[in-house]
Amino acid sequence: MELISILLAALFLPLFPFSMVFTGLVRLVRVPVLRFALLLLWPQIGIWLIAPVQLPQAVIIWALASAALYAIRLLTVRELSLWAAFLACSVWALMWTLLAIGEPPRNLSLYALWFSLPAAMLVLLAGSLTRRFGAAYSGLTAGLMGSMPRFSGALVVTVLAAIATPPFPSFFALLRIAQENAFGVAIAALVIWLVWSWAGARLMLGFIAGPTIHDGVTDLARVKLLLYAGVLAAFSVAGLYAMRGGL
């Protein structure tokens, strides 16, 4: 039964090659709101399936290898929604290291939300770009800082939240992984985090840097900008409050 639970959970806290089910669904589902919901709900199912099960050490090695694979894959992906999906696969794979140290299901669900929400917000931003340009490819829609400053600001902050930079709560989830696991696991997680940061910087530069070549394009509405800012601000405050409370 434990092996069956682990294999089922490997679909929802994606371990390669089971992760291809999730990335295939992201490609199949074209509606940004449905992609948003998929990214939020997918790992919660995995936590529900796996929380009571003791994990063999081999599963932790598998999880770290899967997280590293998708982190490296981020360096070559240019389409924003797929980039968010691959990042989600990488961060969710690291959730197995939290399972290994016996985190209770309530905490695991919260950590999964911390990792998932910024990636889910990126697919909404990708939808905004697709409506304007027909695609959301880094490099193809370069120079957005000049033509779409509000969108560019929202994109930069959301990517920073997605790659677990402080003060966003995903950083504290990563810090928990580094502090509570064995030294080798902690080092591997931190190296993966550095690759996320490198990939995030490349992605942002591909969208916002360069000459302005999209004059006349409609920027992100101020109401939407305030909504994104409000969600990320509440996200950060909630994370800081939870960590102060000793989560």
mmCIF file of N, CA and C in Angstrom, residues 80-145:
data_model
loop_
_atom_site.group_PDB
_atom_site.id
_atom_site.type_symbol
_atom_site.label_atom_id
_atom_site.label_comp_id
_atom_site.label_asym_id
_atom_site.label_seq_id
_atom_site.Cartn_x
_atom_site.Cartn_y
_atom_site.Cartn_z
ATOM 1 N N LEU A 80 6.123 31.445 -21.245
ATOM 2 C CA LEU A 80 5.931 31.795 -19.841
ATOM 3 C C LEU A 80 5.083 30.770 -19.091
ATOM 4 N N SER A 81 3.984 30.301 -19.664
ATOM 5 C CA SER A 81 3.140 29.322 -18.964
ATOM 6 C C SER A 81 3.888 28.017 -18.732
ATOM 7 N N LEU A 82 4.632 27.566 -19.740
ATOM 8 C CA LEU A 82 5.384 26.325 -19.585
ATOM 9 C C LEU A 82 6.523 26.513 -18.588
ATOM 10 N N TRP A 83 7.130 27.686 -18.585
ATOM 11 C CA TRP A 83 8.175 27.991 -17.598
ATOM 12 C C TRP A 83 7.600 27.880 -16.189
ATOM 13 N N ALA A 84 6.405 28.452 -15.980
ATOM 14 C CA ALA A 84 5.757 28.369 -14.670
ATOM 15 C C ALA A 84 5.457 26.916 -14.291
ATOM 16 N N ALA A 85 5.032 26.112 -15.263
ATOM 17 C CA ALA A 85 4.720 24.705 -14.998
ATOM 18 C C ALA A 85 5.974 23.927 -14.631
ATOM 19 N N PHE A 86 7.086 24.177 -15.334
ATOM 20 C CA PHE A 86 8.334 23.483 -15.023
ATOM 21 C C PHE A 86 8.873 23.914 -13.660
ATOM 22 N N LEU A 87 8.737 25.198 -13.345
ATOM 23 C CA LEU A 87 9.149 25.662 -12.018
ATOM 24 C C LEU A 87 8.312 24.970 -10.943
ATOM 25 N N ALA A 88 7.007 24.860 -11.179
ATOM 26 C CA ALA A 88 6.141 24.180 -10.222
ATOM 27 C C ALA A 88 6.589 22.732 -10.019
ATOM 28 N N CYS A 89 6.931 22.039 -11.093
ATOM 29 C CA CYS A 89 7.422 20.655 -10.971
ATOM 30 C C CYS A 89 8.679 20.603 -10.110
ATOM 31 N N SER A 90 9.562 21.574 -10.281
ATOM 32 C CA SER A 90 10.802 21.589 -9.515
ATOM 33 C C SER A 90 10.543 21.861 -8.034
ATOM 34 N N VAL A 91 9.727 22.862 -7.735
ATOM 35 C CA VAL A 91 9.490 23.202 -6.328
ATOM 36 C C VAL A 91 8.642 22.142 -5.640
ATOM 37 N N TRP A 92 7.683 21.563 -6.364
ATOM 38 C CA TRP A 92 6.864 20.512 -5.751
ATOM 39 C C TRP A 92 7.679 19.268 -5.452
ATOM 40 N N ALA A 93 8.644 18.949 -6.291
ATOM 41 C CA ALA A 93 9.497 17.794 -6.009
ATOM 42 C C ALA A 93 10.237 17.971 -4.687
ATOM 43 N N LEU A 94 10.612 19.206 -4.362
ATOM 44 C CA LEU A 94 11.280 19.457 -3.090
ATOM 45 C C LEU A 94 10.354 19.254 -1.899
ATOM 46 N N MET A 95 9.040 19.246 -2.120
ATOM 47 C CA MET A 95 8.103 18.995 -1.024
ATOM 48 C C MET A 95 8.334 17.626 -0.393
ATOM 49 N N TRP A 96 8.885 16.694 -1.153
ATOM 50 C CA TRP A 96 9.158 15.363 -0.604
ATOM 51 C C TRP A 96 10.171 15.433 0.534
ATOM 52 N N THR A 97 11.065 16.410 0.506
ATOM 53 C CA THR A 97 12.029 16.537 1.599
ATOM 54 C C THR A 97 11.357 17.026 2.879
ATOM 55 N N LEU A 98 10.268 17.762 2.738
ATOM 56 C CA LEU A 98 9.492 18.158 3.914
ATOM 57 C C LEU A 98 8.685 16.977 4.453
ATOM 58 N N LEU A 99 8.193 16.149 3.557
ATOM 59 C CA LEU A 99 7.521 14.921 3.992
ATOM 60 C C LEU A 99 8.481 14.038 4.782
ATOM 61 N N ALA A 100 9.728 13.999 4.365
ATOM 62 C CA ALA A 100 10.710 13.116 4.994
ATOM 63 C C ALA A 100 11.015 13.511 6.431
ATOM 64 N N ILE A 101 10.865 14.806 6.763
ATOM 65 C CA ILE A 101 11.161 15.234 8.134
ATOM 66 C C ILE A 101 9.912 15.236 9.008
ATOM 67 N N GLY A 102 8.806 14.717 8.469
ATOM 68 C CA GLY A 102 7.605 14.535 9.285
ATOM 69 C C GLY A 102 6.747 15.763 9.480
ATOM 70 N N GLU A 103 6.782 16.705 8.534
ATOM 71 C CA GLU A 103 5.902 17.863 8.631
ATOM 72 C C GLU A 103 4.432 17.419 8.629
ATOM 73 N N PRO A 104 3.606 17.968 9.505
ATOM 74 C CA PRO A 104 2.184 17.588 9.512
ATOM 75 C C PRO A 104 1.483 18.045 8.235
ATOM 76 N N PRO A 105 0.396 17.351 7.846
ATOM 77 C CA PRO A 105 -0.299 17.692 6.584
ATOM 78 C C PRO A 105 -0.725 19.154 6.488
ATOM 79 N N ARG A 106 -1.158 19.752 7.598
ATOM 80 C CA ARG A 106 -1.583 21.162 7.543
ATOM 81 C C ARG A 106 -0.439 22.063 7.096
ATOM 82 N N ASN A 107 0.749 21.851 7.659
ATOM 83 C CA ASN A 107 1.903 22.652 7.265
ATOM 84 C C ASN A 107 2.295 22.389 5.816
ATOM 85 N N LEU A 108 2.237 21.118 5.416
ATOM 86 C CA LEU A 108 2.594 20.776 4.045
ATOM 87 C C LEU A 108 1.664 21.449 3.046
ATOM 88 N N SER A 109 0.374 21.479 3.350
ATOM 89 C CA SER A 109 -0.581 22.156 2.459
ATOM 90 C C SER A 109 -0.264 23.636 2.336
ATOM 91 N N LEU A 110 0.122 24.236 3.450
ATOM 92 C CA LEU A 110 0.462 25.660 3.423
ATOM 93 C C LEU A 110 1.745 25.899 2.630
ATOM 94 N N TYR A 111 2.750 25.067 2.824
ATOM 95 C CA TYR A 111 3.988 25.196 2.059
ATOM 96 C C TYR A 111 3.711 25.022 0.555
ATOM 97 N N ALA A 112 2.850 24.061 0.228
ATOM 98 C CA ALA A 112 2.511 23.843 -1.184
ATOM 99 C C ALA A 112 1.846 25.080 -1.780
ATOM 100 N N LEU A 113 0.968 25.726 -1.000
ATOM 101 C CA LEU A 113 0.340 26.961 -1.465
ATOM 102 C C LEU A 113 1.384 28.051 -1.662
ATOM 103 N N TRP A 114 2.324 28.152 -0.749
ATOM 104 C CA TRP A 114 3.382 29.165 -0.863
ATOM 105 C C TRP A 114 4.198 28.964 -2.128
ATOM 106 N N PHE A 115 4.478 27.720 -2.456
ATOM 107 C CA PHE A 115 5.231 27.443 -3.677
ATOM 108 C C PHE A 115 4.385 27.630 -4.940
ATOM 109 N N SER A 116 3.082 27.350 -4.846
ATOM 110 C CA SER A 116 2.240 27.275 -6.043
ATOM 111 C C SER A 116 1.664 28.606 -6.486
ATOM 112 N N LEU A 117 1.283 29.465 -5.536
ATOM 113 C CA LEU A 117 0.547 30.679 -5.893
ATOM 114 C C LEU A 117 1.303 31.578 -6.870
ATOM 115 N N PRO A 118 2.598 31.882 -6.647
ATOM 116 C CA PRO A 118 3.286 32.743 -7.628
ATOM 117 C C PRO A 118 3.357 32.121 -9.017
ATOM 118 N N ALA A 119 3.609 30.809 -9.089
ATOM 119 C CA ALA A 119 3.644 30.147 -10.400
ATOM 120 C C ALA A 119 2.274 30.213 -11.070
ATOM 121 N N ALA A 120 1.215 30.060 -10.276
ATOM 122 C CA ALA A 120 -0.141 30.161 -10.826
ATOM 123 C C ALA A 120 -0.430 31.567 -11.323
ATOM 124 N N MET A 121 0.078 32.579 -10.624
ATOM 125 C CA MET A 121 -0.111 33.958 -11.075
ATOM 126 C C MET A 121 0.639 34.220 -12.382
ATOM 127 N N LEU A 122 1.759 33.536 -12.570
ATOM 128 C CA LEU A 122 2.506 33.709 -13.823
ATOM 129 C C LEU A 122 1.697 33.237 -15.032
ATOM 130 N N VAL A 123 0.886 32.189 -14.863
ATOM 131 C CA VAL A 123 0.102 31.729 -16.016
ATOM 132 C C VAL A 123 -0.989 32.741 -16.360
ATOM 133 N N LEU A 124 -1.481 33.488 -15.361
ATOM 134 C CA LEU A 124 -2.432 34.562 -15.664
ATOM 135 C C LEU A 124 -1.751 35.685 -16.435
ATOM 136 N N LEU A 125 -0.532 36.031 -16.022
ATOM 137 C CA LEU A 125 0.219 37.050 -16.758
ATOM 138 C C LEU A 125 0.545 36.573 -18.173
ATOM 139 N N ALA A 126 0.837 35.296 -18.305
ATOM 140 C CA ALA A 126 1.075 34.743 -19.648
ATOM 141 C C ALA A 126 -0.171 34.878 -20.513
ATOM 142 N N GLY A 127 -1.343 34.669 -19.914
ATOM 143 C CA GLY A 127 -2.583 34.844 -20.651
ATOM 144 C C GLY A 127 -2.761 36.273 -21.132
ATOM 145 N N SER A 128 -2.381 37.245 -20.299
ATOM 146 C CA SER A 128 -2.462 38.651 -20.709
ATOM 147 C C SER A 128 -1.571 38.934 -21.906
ATOM 148 N N LEU A 129 -0.345 38.391 -21.888
ATOM 149 C CA LEU A 129 0.555 38.594 -23.023
ATOM 150 C C LEU A 129 0.040 37.905 -24.283
ATOM 151 N N THR A 130 -0.503 36.720 -24.121
ATOM 152 C CA THR A 130 -0.998 35.968 -25.277
ATOM 153 C C THR A 130 -2.149 36.704 -25.951
ATOM 154 N N ARG A 131 -3.020 37.312 -25.159
ATOM 155 C CA ARG A 131 -4.130 38.080 -25.746
ATOM 156 C C ARG A 131 -3.625 39.274 -26.547
ATOM 157 N N ARG A 132 -2.493 39.843 -26.150
ATOM 158 C CA ARG A 132 -1.973 41.028 -26.831
ATOM 159 C C ARG A 132 -1.099 40.682 -28.044
ATOM 160 N N PHE A 133 -0.294 39.626 -27.900
ATOM 161 C CA PHE A 133 0.712 39.334 -28.923
ATOM 162 C C PHE A 133 0.509 37.989 -29.624
ATOM 163 N N GLY A 134 -0.418 37.183 -29.122
ATOM 164 C CA GLY A 134 -0.619 35.860 -29.684
ATOM 165 C C GLY A 134 0.274 34.797 -29.083
ATOM 166 N N ALA A 135 1.246 35.196 -28.266
ATOM 167 C CA ALA A 135 2.160 34.260 -27.611
ATOM 168 C C ALA A 135 2.821 34.983 -26.444
ATOM 169 N N ALA A 136 3.428 34.208 -25.548
ATOM 170 C CA ALA A 136 4.111 34.793 -24.386
ATOM 171 C C ALA A 136 5.505 34.184 -24.278
ATOM 172 N N TYR A 137 6.350 34.513 -25.255
ATOM 173 C CA TYR A 137 7.692 33.961 -25.331
ATOM 174 C C TYR A 137 8.732 35.014 -24.934
ATOM 175 N N SER A 138 9.598 34.624 -24.012
ATOM 176 C CA SER A 138 10.708 35.481 -23.634
ATOM 177 C C SER A 138 11.608 35.712 -24.851
ATOM 178 N N GLY A 139 11.937 36.956 -25.100
ATOM 179 C CA GLY A 139 12.743 37.297 -26.271
ATOM 180 C C GLY A 139 11.898 37.748 -27.434
ATOM 181 N N LEU A 140 10.789 37.060 -27.680
ATOM 182 C CA LEU A 140 9.893 37.461 -28.765
ATOM 183 C C LEU A 140 9.179 38.753 -28.432
ATOM 184 N N THR A 141 8.755 38.876 -27.186
ATOM 185 C CA THR A 141 8.079 40.101 -26.735
ATOM 186 C C THR A 141 9.013 40.871 -25.808
ATOM 187 N N ALA A 142 10.193 41.210 -26.294
ATOM 188 C CA ALA A 142 11.190 41.921 -25.490
ATOM 189 C C ALA A 142 10.850 43.408 -25.415
ATOM 190 N N GLY A 143 11.547 44.121 -24.514
ATOM 191 C CA GLY A 143 11.385 45.565 -24.399
ATOM 192 C C GLY A 143 10.076 46.008 -23.779
ATOM 193 N N LEU A 144 9.458 45.146 -22.962
ATOM 194 C CA LEU A 144 8.152 45.498 -22.397
ATOM 195 C C LEU A 144 8.232 46.579 -21.330
ATOM 196 N N MET A 145 9.402 46.807 -20.766
ATOM 197 C CA MET A 145 9.512 47.842 -19.747
ATOM 198 C C MET A 145 9.134 49.208 -20.307
#
